[in-house]
mmCIF file of C-alpha atoms and ligand atoms in Angstrom:
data_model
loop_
_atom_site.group_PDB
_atom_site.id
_atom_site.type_symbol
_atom_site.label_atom_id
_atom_site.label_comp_id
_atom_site.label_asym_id
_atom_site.label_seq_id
_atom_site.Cartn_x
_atom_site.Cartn_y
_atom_site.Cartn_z
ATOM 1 C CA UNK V 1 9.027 80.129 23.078
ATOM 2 C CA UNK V 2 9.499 77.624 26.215
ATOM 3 C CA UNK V 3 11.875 74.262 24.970
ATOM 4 C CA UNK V 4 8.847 71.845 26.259
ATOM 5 C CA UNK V 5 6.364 73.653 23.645
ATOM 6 C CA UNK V 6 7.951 71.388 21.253
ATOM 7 C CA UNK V 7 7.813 67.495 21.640
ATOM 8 C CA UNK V 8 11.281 67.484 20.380
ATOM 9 C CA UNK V 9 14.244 69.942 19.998
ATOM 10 C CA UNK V 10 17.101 69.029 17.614
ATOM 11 C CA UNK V 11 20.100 68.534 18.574
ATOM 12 C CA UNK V 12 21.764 69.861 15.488
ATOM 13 C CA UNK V 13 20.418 72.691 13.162
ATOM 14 C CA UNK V 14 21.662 73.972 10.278
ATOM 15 C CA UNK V 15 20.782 77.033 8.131
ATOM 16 C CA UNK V 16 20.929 77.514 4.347
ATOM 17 C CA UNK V 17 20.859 81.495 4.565
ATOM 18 C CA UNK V 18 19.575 82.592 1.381
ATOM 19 C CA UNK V 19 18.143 85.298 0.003
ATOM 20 C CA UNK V 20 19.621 88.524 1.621
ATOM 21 C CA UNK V 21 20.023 90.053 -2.444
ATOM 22 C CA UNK V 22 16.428 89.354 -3.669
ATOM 23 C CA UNK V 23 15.298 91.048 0.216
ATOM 24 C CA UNK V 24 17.315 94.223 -0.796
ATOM 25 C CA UNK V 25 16.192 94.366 -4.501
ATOM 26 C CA UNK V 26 12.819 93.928 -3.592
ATOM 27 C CA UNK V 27 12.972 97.241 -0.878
ATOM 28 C CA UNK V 28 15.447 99.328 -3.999
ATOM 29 C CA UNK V 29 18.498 98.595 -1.491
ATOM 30 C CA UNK V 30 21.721 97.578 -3.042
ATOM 31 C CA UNK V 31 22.430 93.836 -2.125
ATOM 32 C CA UNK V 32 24.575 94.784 0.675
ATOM 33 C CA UNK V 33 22.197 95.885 2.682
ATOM 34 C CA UNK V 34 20.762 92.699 2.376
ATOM 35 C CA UNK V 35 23.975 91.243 3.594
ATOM 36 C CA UNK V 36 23.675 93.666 6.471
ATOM 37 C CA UNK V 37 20.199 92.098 7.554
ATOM 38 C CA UNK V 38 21.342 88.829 7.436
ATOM 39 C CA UNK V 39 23.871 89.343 9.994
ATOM 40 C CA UNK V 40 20.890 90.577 12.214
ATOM 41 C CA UNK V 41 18.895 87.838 11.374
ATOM 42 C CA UNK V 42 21.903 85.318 12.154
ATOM 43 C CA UNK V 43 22.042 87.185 15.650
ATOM 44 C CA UNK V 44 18.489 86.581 16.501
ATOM 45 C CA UNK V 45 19.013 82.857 15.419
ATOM 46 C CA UNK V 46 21.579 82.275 17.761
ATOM 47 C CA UNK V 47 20.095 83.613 20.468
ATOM 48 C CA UNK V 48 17.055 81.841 20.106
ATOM 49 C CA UNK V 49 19.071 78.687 19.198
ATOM 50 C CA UNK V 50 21.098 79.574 23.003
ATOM 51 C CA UNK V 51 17.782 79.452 25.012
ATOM 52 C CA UNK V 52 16.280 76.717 23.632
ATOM 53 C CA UNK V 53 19.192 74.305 24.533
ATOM 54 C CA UNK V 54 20.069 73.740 20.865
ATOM 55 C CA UNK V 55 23.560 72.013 20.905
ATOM 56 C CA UNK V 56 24.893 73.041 17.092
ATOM 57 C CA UNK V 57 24.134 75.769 15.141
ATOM 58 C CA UNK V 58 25.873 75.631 11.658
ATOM 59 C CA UNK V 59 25.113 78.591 9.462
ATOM 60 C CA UNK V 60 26.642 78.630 5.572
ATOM 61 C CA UNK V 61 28.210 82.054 5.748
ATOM 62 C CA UNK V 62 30.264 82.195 2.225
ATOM 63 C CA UNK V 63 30.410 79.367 -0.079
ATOM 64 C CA UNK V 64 33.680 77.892 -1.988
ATOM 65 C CA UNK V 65 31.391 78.773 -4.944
ATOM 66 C CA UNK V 66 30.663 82.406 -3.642
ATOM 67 C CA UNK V 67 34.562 83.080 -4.623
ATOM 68 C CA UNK V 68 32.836 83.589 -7.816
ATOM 69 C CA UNK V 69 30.830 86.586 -7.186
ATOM 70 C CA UNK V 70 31.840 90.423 -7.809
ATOM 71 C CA UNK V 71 35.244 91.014 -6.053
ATOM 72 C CA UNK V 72 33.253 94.394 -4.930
ATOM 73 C CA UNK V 73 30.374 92.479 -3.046
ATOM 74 C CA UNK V 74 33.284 89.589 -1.851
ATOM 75 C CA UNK V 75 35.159 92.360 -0.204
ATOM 76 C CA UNK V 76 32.160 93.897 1.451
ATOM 77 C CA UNK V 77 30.922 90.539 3.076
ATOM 78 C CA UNK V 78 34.490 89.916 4.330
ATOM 79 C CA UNK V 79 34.425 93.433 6.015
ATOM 80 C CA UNK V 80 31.140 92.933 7.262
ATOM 81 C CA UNK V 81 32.042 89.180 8.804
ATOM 82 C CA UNK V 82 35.058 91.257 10.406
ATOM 83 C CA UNK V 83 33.080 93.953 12.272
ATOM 84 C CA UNK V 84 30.895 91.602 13.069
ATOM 85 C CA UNK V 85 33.416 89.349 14.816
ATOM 86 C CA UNK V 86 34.832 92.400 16.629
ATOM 87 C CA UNK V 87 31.449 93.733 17.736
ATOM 88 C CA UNK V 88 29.329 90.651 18.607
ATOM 89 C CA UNK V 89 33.049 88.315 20.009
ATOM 90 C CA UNK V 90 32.019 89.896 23.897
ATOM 91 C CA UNK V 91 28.595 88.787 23.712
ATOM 92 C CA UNK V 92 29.305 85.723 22.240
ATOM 93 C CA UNK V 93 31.734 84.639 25.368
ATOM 94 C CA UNK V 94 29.278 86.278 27.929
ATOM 95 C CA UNK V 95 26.493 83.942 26.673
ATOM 96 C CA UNK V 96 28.290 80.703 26.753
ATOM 97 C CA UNK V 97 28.371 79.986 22.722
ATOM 98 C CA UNK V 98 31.578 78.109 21.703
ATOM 99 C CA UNK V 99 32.579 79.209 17.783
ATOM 100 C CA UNK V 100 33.898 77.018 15.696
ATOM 101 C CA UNK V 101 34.581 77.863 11.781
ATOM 102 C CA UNK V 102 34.680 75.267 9.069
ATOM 103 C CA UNK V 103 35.828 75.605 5.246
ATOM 104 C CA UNK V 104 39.018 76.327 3.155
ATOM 105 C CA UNK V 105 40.183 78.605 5.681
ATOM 106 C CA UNK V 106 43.314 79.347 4.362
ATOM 107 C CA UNK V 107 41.801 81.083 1.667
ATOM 108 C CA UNK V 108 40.301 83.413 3.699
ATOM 109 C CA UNK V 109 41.862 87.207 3.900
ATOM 110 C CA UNK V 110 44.639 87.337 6.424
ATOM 111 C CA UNK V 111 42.720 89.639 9.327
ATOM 112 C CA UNK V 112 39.718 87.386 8.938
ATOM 113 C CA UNK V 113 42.009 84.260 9.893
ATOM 114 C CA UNK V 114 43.243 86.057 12.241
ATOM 115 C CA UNK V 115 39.695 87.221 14.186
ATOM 116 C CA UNK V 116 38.645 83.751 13.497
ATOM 117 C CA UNK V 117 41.674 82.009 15.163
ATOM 118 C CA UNK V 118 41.168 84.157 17.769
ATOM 119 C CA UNK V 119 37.382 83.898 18.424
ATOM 120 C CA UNK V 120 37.916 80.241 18.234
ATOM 121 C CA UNK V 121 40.211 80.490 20.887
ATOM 122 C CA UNK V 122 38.512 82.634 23.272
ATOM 123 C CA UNK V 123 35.455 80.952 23.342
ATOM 124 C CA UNK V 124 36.842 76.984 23.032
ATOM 125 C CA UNK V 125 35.743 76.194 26.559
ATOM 126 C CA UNK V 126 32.436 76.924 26.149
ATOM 127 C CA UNK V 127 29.690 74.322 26.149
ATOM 128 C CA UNK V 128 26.511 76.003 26.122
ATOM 129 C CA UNK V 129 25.805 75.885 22.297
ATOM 130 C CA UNK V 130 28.277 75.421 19.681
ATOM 131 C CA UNK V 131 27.948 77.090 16.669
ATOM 132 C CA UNK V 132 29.769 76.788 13.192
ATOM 133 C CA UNK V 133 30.608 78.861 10.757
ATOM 134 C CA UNK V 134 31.018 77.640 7.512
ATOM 135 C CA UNK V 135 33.097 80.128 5.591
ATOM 136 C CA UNK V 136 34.910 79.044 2.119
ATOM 137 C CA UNK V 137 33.160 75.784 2.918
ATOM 138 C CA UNK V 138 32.379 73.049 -0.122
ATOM 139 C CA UNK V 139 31.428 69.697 1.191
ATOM 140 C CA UNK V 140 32.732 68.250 -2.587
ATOM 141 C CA UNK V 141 35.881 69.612 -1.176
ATOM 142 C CA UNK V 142 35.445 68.707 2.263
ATOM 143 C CA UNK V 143 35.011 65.045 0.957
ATOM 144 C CA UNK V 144 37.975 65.026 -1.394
ATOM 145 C CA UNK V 145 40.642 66.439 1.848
ATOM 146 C CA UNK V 146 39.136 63.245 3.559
ATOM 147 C CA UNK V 147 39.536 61.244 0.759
ATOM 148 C CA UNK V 148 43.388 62.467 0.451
ATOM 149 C CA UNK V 149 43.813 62.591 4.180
ATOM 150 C CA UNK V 150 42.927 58.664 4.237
ATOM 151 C CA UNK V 151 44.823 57.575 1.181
ATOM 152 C CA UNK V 152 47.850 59.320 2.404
ATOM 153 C CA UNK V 153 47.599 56.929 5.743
ATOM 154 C CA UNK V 154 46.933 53.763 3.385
ATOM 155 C CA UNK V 155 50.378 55.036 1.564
ATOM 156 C CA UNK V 156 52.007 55.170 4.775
ATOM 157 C CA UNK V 157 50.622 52.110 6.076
ATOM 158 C CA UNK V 158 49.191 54.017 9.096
ATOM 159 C CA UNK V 159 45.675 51.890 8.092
ATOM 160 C CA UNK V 160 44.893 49.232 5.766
ATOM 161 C CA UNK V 161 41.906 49.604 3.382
ATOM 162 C CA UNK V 162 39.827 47.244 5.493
ATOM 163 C CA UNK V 163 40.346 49.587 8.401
ATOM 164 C CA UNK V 164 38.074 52.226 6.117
ATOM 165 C CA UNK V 165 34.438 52.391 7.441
ATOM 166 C CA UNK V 166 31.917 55.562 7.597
ATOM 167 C CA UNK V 167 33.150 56.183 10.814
ATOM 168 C CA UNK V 168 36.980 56.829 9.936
ATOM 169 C CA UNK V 169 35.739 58.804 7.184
ATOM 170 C CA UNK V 170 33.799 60.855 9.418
ATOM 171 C CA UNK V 171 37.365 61.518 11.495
ATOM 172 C CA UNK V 172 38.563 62.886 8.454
ATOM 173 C CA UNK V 173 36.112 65.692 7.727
ATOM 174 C CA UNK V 174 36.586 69.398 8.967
ATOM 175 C CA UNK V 175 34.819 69.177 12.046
ATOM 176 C CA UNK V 176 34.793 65.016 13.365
ATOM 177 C CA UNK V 177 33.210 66.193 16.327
ATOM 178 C CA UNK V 178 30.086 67.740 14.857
ATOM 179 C CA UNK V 179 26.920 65.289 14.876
ATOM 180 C CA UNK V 180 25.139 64.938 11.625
ATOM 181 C CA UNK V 181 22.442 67.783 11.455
ATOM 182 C CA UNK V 182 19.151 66.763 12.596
ATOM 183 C CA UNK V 183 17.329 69.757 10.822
ATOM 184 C CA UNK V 184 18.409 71.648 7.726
ATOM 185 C CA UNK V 185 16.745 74.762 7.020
ATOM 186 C CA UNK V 186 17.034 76.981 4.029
ATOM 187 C CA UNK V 187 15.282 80.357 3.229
ATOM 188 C CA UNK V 188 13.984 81.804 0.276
ATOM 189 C CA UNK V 189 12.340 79.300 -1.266
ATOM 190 C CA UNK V 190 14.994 77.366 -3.228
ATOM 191 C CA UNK V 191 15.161 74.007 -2.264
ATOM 192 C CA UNK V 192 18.512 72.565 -3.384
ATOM 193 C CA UNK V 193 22.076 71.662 -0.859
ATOM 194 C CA UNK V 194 24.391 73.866 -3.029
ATOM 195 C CA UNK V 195 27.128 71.637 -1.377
ATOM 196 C CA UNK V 196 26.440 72.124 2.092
ATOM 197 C CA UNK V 197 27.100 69.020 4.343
ATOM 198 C CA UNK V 198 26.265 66.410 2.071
ATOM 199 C CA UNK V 199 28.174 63.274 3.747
ATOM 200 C CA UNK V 200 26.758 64.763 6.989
ATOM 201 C CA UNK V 201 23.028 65.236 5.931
ATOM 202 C CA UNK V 202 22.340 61.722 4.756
ATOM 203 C CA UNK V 203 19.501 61.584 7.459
ATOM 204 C CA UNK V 204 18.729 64.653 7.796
ATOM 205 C CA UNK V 205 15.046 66.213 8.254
ATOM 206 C CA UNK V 206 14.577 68.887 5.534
ATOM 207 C CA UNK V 207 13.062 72.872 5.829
ATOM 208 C CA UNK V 208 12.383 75.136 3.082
ATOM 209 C CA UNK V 209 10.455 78.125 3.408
ATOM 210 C CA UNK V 210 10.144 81.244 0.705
ATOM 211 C CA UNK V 211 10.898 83.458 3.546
ATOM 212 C CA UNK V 212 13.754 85.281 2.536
ATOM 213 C CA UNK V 213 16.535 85.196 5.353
ATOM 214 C CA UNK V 214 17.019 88.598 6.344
ATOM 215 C CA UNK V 215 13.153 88.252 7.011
ATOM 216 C CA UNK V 216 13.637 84.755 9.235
ATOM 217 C CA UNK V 217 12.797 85.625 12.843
ATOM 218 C CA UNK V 218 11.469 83.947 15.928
ATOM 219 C CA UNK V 219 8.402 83.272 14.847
ATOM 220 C CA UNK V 220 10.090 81.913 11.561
ATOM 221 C CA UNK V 221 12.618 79.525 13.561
ATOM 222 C CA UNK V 222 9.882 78.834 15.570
ATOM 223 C CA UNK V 223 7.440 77.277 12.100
ATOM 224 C CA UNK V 224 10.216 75.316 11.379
ATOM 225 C CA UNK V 225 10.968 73.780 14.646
ATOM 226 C CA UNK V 226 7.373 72.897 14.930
ATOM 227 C CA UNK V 227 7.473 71.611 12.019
ATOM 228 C CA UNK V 228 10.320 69.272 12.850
ATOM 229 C CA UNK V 229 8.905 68.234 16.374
ATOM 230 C CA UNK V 230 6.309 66.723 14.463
ATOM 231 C CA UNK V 231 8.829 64.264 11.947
ATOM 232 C CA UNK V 232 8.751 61.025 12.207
ATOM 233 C CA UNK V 233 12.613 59.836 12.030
ATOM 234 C CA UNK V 234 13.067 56.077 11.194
ATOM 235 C CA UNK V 235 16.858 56.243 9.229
ATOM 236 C CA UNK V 236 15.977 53.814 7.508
ATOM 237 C CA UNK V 237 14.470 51.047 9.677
ATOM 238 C CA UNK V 238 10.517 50.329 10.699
HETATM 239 C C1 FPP X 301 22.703 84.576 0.814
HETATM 240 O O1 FPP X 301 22.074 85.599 0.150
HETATM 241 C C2 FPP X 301 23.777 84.949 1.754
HETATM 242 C C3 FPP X 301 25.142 84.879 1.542
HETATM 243 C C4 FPP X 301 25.758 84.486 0.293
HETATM 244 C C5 FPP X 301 26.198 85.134 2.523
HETATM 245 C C6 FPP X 301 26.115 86.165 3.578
HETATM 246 C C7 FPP X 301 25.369 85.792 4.772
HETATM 247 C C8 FPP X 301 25.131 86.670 5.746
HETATM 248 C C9 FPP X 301 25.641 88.066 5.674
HETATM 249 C C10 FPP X 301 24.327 86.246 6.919
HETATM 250 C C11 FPP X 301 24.995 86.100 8.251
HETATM 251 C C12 FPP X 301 26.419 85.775 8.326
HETATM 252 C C13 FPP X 301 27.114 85.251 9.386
HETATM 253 C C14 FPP X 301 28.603 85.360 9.437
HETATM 254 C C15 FPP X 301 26.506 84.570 10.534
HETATM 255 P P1 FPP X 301 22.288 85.793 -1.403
HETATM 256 O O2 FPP X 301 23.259 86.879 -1.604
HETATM 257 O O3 FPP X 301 22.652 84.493 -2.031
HETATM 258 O O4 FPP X 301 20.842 86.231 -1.838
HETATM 259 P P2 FPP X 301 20.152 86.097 -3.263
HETATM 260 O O5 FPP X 301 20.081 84.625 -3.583
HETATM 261 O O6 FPP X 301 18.811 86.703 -3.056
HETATM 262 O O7 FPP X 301 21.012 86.856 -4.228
#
């Protein structure tokens, strides 16, 4: 897949990854093994993401919400996330990819902070692509830290009221530096945000395909980019 095939690359993707349970229940697998795909799936993203010259991968890992599911199948994802940190970290520096992780991090078991901080770390000065985990991540939450984050420099007198536009808001959320995804993608043929990046996506070019994710693969990444090479963006204006 050569980067001039398309007429346009974006600069910012970001993946809904959903379906990894229905792909397991559909082959008799228990919905681990689903989970298990996805990570390959998410491997074969990011490459492809690395040699196009994609900037920002974000991939929604584990939601706030997914707190809520069996603490048996909770447990299992967090101990595949960890071997998957340990086993994919080297290949990750060799290849240039800069990690970044976004969410209510603190919530997260203490070894996975731990790989995280770590992996964040190693690979900081990095510039080839960045890509972001979001793990424990709400963006209702995400919103409301902002919110408090401001107020408490209004309180302080740090900043008047006046002083709050979209952009200081924007300095607030969990990652400032992250651009505003120019593609969102999401797999298995729901097409909802289940609170992923929703002050982020306000212009964002929308993806859904039935294809569950453990089943998205080049040729998969490469229908949507295609797909998005031929938008028309206006945000708004003529
Ligand atoms: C969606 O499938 C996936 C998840 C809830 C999280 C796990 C994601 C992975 C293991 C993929 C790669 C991870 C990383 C760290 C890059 P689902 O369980 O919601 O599927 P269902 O809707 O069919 O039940």
């Amino acid at each position: 897949m050569p980067k001039n095939f398309y007429d346009k690359i974006p600069t910012h993707v970001a993946i809904i990854m959903d379906g990894n349970g229905r792909w397991a229940s559909k082959k008799g697998l228990p919905r681990v093994k689903g989970h298990e795909a996805g990570i390959d799936a998410a491997k074969k993203v990011i490459n492809i993401a690395g040699e196009l010259g994609i900037k920002y991968l974000t991939l929604f890992a584990f939601s706030i919400e997914n707190w809520g599911r069996p603490q048996d199948e909770v447990s299992y994802l967090f101990s595949l996330f960890d071997k998957a940190i340990s086993l994919y970290s080297d290949e990750l520096i060799e290849k240039g990819v800069r990690v970044k992780f976004m969410g209510a991090l603190s919530l997260l078991p203490e070894n996975i902070q731990q790989g995280i901080a770590a992996l964040s770390s190693e690979t900081a000065n990095n510039d080839k692509l960045t890509l972001v985990i979001a793990l424990s991540y709400g963006s209702r939450q995400e919103i409301v830290d902002a919110t408090k984050a401001i107020a408490l420099e209004v309180s302080q007198g740090q900043i008047s009221i006046d002083d709050i536009t979209i952009d200081t808001f924007r300095q607030h959320l969990y990652l400032p530096e992250l651009p505003d995804p120019d593609l969102i993608i999401r797999t298995s043929g729901e097409k909802r945000f289940s609170n992923f990046l929703l002050f982020q996506s306000a212009y964002s070019e929308l993806y859904f395909t039935p294809v569950l994710w453990p089943d998205f693969d080049e040729n998969e990444f490469d229908k949507a980019l295609l797909d998005y090479s031929n938008r028309k963006r206006k945000f708004g204006k003529l």
